Structure formats: C-alpha cells, structure tokens
Short mmCIF file of C-alpha atoms in Angstrom, two decimals:
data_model
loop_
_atom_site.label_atom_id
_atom_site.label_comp_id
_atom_site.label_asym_id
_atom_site.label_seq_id
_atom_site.Cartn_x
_atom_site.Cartn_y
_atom_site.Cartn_z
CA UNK X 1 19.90 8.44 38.37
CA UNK X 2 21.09 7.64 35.06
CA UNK X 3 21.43 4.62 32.90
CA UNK X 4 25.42 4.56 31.38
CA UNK X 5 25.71 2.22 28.52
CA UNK X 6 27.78 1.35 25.12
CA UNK X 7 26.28 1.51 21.90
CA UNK X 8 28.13 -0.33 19.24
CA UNK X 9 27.42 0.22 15.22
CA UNK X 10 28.24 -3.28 13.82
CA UNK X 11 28.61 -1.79 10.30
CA UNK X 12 32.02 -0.24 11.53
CA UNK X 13 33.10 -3.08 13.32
CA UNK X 14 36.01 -4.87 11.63
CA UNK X 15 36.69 -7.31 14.97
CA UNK X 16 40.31 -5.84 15.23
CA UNK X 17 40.79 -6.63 18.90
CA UNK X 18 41.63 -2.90 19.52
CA UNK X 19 38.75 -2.84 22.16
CA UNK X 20 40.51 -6.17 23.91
CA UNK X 21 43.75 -5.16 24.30
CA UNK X 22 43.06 -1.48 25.98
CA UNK X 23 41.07 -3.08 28.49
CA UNK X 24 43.24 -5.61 29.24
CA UNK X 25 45.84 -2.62 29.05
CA UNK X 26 44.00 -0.68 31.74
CA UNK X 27 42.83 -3.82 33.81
CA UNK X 28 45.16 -6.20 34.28
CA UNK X 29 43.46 -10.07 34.32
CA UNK X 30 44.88 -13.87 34.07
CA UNK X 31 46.05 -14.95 30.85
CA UNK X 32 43.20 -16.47 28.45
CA UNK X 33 40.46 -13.87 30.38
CA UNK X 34 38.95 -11.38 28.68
CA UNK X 35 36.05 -8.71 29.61
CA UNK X 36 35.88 -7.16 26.08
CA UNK X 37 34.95 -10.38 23.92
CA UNK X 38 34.74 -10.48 20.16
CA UNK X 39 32.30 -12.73 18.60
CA UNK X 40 32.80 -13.63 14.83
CA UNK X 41 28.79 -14.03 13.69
CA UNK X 42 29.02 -16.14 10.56
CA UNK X 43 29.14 -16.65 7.84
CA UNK X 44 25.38 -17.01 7.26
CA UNK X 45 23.09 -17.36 4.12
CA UNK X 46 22.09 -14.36 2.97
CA UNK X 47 17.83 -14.32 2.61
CA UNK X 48 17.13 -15.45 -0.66
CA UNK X 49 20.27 -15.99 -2.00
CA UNK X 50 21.81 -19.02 -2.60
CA UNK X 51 23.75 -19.65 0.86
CA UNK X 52 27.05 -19.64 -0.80
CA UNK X 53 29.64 -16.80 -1.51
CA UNK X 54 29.01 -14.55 -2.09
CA UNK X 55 25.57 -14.72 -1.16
CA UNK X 56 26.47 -14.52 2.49
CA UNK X 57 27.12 -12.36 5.10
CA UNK X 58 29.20 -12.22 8.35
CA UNK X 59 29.51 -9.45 11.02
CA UNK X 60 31.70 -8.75 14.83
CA UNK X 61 29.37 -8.95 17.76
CA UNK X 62 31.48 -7.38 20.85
CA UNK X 63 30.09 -8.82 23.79
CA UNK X 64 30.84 -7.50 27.49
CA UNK X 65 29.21 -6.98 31.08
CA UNK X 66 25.47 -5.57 29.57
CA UNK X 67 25.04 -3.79 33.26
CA UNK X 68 21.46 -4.81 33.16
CA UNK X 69 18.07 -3.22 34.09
CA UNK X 70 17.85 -6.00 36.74
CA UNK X 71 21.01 -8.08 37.33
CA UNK X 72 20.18 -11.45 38.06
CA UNK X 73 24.22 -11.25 39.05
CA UNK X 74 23.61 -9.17 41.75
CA UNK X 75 20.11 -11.22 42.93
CA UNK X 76 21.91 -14.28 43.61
CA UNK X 77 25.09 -12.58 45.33
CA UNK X 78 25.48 -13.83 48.81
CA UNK X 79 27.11 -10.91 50.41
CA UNK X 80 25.94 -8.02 48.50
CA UNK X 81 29.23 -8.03 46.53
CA UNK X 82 27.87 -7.35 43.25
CA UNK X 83 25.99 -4.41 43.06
CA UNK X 84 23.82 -1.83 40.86
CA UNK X 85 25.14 1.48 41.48
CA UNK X 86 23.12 4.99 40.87
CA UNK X 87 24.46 5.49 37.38
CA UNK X 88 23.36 2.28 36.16
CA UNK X 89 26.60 0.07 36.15
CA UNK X 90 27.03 -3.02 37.84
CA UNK X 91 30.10 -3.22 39.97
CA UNK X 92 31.79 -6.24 42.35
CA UNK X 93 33.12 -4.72 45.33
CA UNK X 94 36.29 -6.95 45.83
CA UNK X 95 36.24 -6.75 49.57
CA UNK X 96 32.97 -8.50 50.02
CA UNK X 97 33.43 -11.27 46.92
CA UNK X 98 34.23 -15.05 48.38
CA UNK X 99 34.38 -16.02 44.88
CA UNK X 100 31.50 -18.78 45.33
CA UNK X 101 30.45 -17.79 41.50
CA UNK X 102 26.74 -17.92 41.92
CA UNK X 103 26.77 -14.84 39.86
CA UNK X 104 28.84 -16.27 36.93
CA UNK X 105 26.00 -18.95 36.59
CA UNK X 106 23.62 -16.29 36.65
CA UNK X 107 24.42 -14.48 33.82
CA UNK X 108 23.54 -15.33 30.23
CA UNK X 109 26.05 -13.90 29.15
CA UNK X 110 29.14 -15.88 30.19
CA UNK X 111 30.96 -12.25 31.07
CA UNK X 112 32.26 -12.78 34.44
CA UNK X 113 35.28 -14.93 35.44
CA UNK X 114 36.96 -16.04 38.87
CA UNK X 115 40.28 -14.01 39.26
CA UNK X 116 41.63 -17.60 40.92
CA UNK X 117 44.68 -15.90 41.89
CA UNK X 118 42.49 -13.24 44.37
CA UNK X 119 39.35 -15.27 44.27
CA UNK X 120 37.50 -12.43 43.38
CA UNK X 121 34.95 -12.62 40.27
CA UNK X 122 35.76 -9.77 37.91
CA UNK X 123 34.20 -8.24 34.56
CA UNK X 124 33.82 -5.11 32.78
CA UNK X 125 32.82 -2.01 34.97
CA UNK X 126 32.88 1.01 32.08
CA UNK X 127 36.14 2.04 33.76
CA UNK X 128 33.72 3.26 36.43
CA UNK X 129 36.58 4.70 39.01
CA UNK X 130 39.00 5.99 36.54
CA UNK X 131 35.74 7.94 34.71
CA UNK X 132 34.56 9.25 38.22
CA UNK X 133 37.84 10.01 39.42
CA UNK X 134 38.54 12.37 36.28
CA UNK X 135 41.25 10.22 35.04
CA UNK X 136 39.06 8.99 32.17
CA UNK X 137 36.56 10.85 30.16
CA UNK X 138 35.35 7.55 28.02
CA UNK X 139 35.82 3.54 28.59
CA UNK X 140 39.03 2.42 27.68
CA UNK X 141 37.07 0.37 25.11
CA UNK X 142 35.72 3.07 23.92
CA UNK X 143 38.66 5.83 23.39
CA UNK X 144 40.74 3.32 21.78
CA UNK X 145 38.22 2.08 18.93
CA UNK X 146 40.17 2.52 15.82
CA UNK X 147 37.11 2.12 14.13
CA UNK X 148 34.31 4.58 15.67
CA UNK X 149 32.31 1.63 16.00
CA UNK X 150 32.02 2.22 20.45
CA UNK X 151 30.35 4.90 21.80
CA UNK X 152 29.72 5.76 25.69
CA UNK X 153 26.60 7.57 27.43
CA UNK X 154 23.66 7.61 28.95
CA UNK X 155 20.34 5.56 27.83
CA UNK X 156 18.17 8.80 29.17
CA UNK X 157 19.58 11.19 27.62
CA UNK X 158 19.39 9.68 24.05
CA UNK X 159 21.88 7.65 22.04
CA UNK X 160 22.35 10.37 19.47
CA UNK X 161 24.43 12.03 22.28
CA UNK X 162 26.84 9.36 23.23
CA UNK X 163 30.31 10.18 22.71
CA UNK X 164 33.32 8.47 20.97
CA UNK X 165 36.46 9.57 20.25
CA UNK X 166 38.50 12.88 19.23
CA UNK X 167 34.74 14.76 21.06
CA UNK X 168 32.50 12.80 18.43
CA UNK X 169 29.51 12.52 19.00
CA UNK X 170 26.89 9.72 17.80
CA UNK X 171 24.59 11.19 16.04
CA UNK X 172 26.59 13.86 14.64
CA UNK X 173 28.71 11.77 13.25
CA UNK X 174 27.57 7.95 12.04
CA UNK X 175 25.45 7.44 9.23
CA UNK X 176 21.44 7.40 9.14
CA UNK X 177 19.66 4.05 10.93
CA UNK X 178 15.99 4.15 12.24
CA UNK X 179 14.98 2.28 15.56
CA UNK X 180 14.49 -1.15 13.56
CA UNK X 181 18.20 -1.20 13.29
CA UNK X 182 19.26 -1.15 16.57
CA UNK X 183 19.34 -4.37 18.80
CA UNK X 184 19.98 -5.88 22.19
CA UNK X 185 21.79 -9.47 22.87
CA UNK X 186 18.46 -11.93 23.97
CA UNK X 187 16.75 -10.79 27.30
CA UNK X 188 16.01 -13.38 29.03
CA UNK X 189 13.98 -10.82 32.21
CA UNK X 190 17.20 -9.18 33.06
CA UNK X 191 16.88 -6.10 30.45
CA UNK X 192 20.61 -5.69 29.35
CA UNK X 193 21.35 -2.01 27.86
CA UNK X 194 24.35 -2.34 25.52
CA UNK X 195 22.96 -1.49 22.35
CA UNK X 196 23.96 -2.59 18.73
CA UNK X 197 23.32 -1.01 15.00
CA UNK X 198 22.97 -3.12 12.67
CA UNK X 199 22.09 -1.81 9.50
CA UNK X 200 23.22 -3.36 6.28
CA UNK X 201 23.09 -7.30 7.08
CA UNK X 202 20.44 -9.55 8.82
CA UNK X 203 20.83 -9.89 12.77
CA UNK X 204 21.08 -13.05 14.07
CA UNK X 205 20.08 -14.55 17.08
CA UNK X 206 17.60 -11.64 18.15
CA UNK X 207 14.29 -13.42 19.55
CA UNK X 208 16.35 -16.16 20.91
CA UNK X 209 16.52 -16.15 25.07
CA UNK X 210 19.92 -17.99 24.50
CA UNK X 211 23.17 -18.16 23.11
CA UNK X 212 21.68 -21.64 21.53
CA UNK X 213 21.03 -21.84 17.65
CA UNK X 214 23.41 -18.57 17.26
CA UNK X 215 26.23 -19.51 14.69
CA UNK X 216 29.44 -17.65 16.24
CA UNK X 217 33.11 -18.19 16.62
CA UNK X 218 35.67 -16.43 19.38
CA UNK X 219 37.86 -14.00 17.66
CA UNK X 220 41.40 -14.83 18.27
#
C-alpha cells in the first residue's frame, strides 16, 4: 500500500498554466474542461496593514482530483466505476461509468466533469497508466512545471522525498518551511492528500469546509 500524492510550494507558483496545458497535452478532454485548474487567490488585505497596495497579498492555488483518504466519489458510485486503487489514487474505470454524475455532486471539489461526447465522467488520475506502464516516471503536471513548484510521491514515505524535475528532489532542493506551512484544501470527512506550502503570505480559506467565503478567480 502506498499513498501517491502532489505537493505543491505556492511560493514558486507564478499560475503560468504550464501544468494545464501538459495535461491537456497528454489527456485529451472537451474544449472549456480542465483537470489541472488554476485558482487566482486574491488579492487580500494583508494582517495589519492597511488593505490597499501594497499592503496586500495574492497567491496561485492549483486545484485537481485530491485522491482522497475516503472518496465520497467512489461511495456514491453506482457501479463501482470509480474506484480507490492500492497506491492511493482514485481512478474511473470507463467501462463501468453510465455517466449518471452522482460522483461529480459528491465532491467538494468541483474536479470531475461528464466527457458528454463518451458519457464517461473523467478527472485527473496522476497519469496512473502511463507511470505504471514505464512510459512516465512523474505526472505530466509535474515534469512540465517550469517553476519547481509540483512535486510527485508518496505520503508514507515523507514529502522531503518527492520528486520533481531534472531528478530533484523536495527536500534537497526547496527552501526551509516547518509543518505550520504546509496545508490541505478544507476536509470536509473525505481526507484529501494534495498538499500545499505556503510560506511567505497568509492562507486563505483553511478552516473553512467549503469553497464559500474563499476570495478566488479562474486563471485564464
């Protein structure tokens, strides 16, 4: 068993899109669909400061499939189409999907979509086959990050070791942050495992159990 996740440092996000287009490179989906979404957070009121510039602050919040502890996705499936696999993914077999969407109202975090060409709901899957098959050695997502910012492994074996590109590796290479700094998107009992660092601004939104109150913009 293991638990493969993405852990994303903020501070080296710049919301370039790189992320978005290699996945949509890799998995071809409908125009306007995305499984790799950029979230512009801001601009917010820095604490204490006068709320405007430059006394405010504004970061990219890449949100995706957070192949969670316990899918409520795969709960409400009818026909065992969505599933948790032994590495810790979540995965839609497209054989078995009627594309009813119970699981896109499931999850909170609006990262599913109907394919309404196939009728088969899609999302992210960490380039699960091309990674098992040897074709991949990282997430699309991830290899592609101009920025370092993504970095692939797995939860039980520490983030320090995830990997990025050019055989980086996290904690060799990005700088210092202590357990404070790193944060999940709201968990509202299904545990997601994407990770964030956030270390030099104030993170928003993280004891809300919604997306409501959370001050964001798509990144277009």
């Amino acid at each position: 068993m293991s638990r493969m996740a993405i852990v994303t440092d903020i501070d080296r996000c710049t919301g370039c899109l790189a992320c978005t287009v290699a996945c949509k490179v890799v998995h071809p989906m409908p125009i306007g669909k995305v499984r790799c979404r950029p979230l512009r957070v801001g601009p917010y009121p820095i604490e204490g400061g006068s709320g405007n510039w430059p006394d405010v602050d504004m970061y990219f919040l890449n949100v995706t499939c957070q192949h969670c502890e316990n899918p409520q996705c795969v709960e409400v499936c009818p026909t065992g189409a969505s599933v948790k696999l032994d590495d810790g993914t979540v995965q839609v077999h497209a054989d078995q999907c009627i594309g009813c969407q119970l699981c896109i109202q499931a999850c909170p975090y609006e990262v599913r979509y109907l394919n309404e060409e196939t009728n088969v709901v899609e999302k992210c899957t960490l380039c699960h086959d091309e990674i098992e098959s040897g074709e991949f050695e990282l997430p699309r997502c991830v290899s592609q990050c101009c920025g370092m910012a993504r970095w692939y492994g797995d939860l039980d074996e520490g983030i320090e070791s995830f990997k990025g590109p050019r055989g980086a590796t996290l904690g060799e290479y990005l700088q210092d942050f202590d357990e404070s700094q790193v944060y999940s998107l709201p968990d509202s009992g299904n545990g997601p495992t994407s990770l964030y660092i956030l270390r030099k601004q104030q993170w928003q939104g993280a004891d809300k159990t919604t997306w409501e109150g959370l001050d964001f913009k798509f990144v277009k």
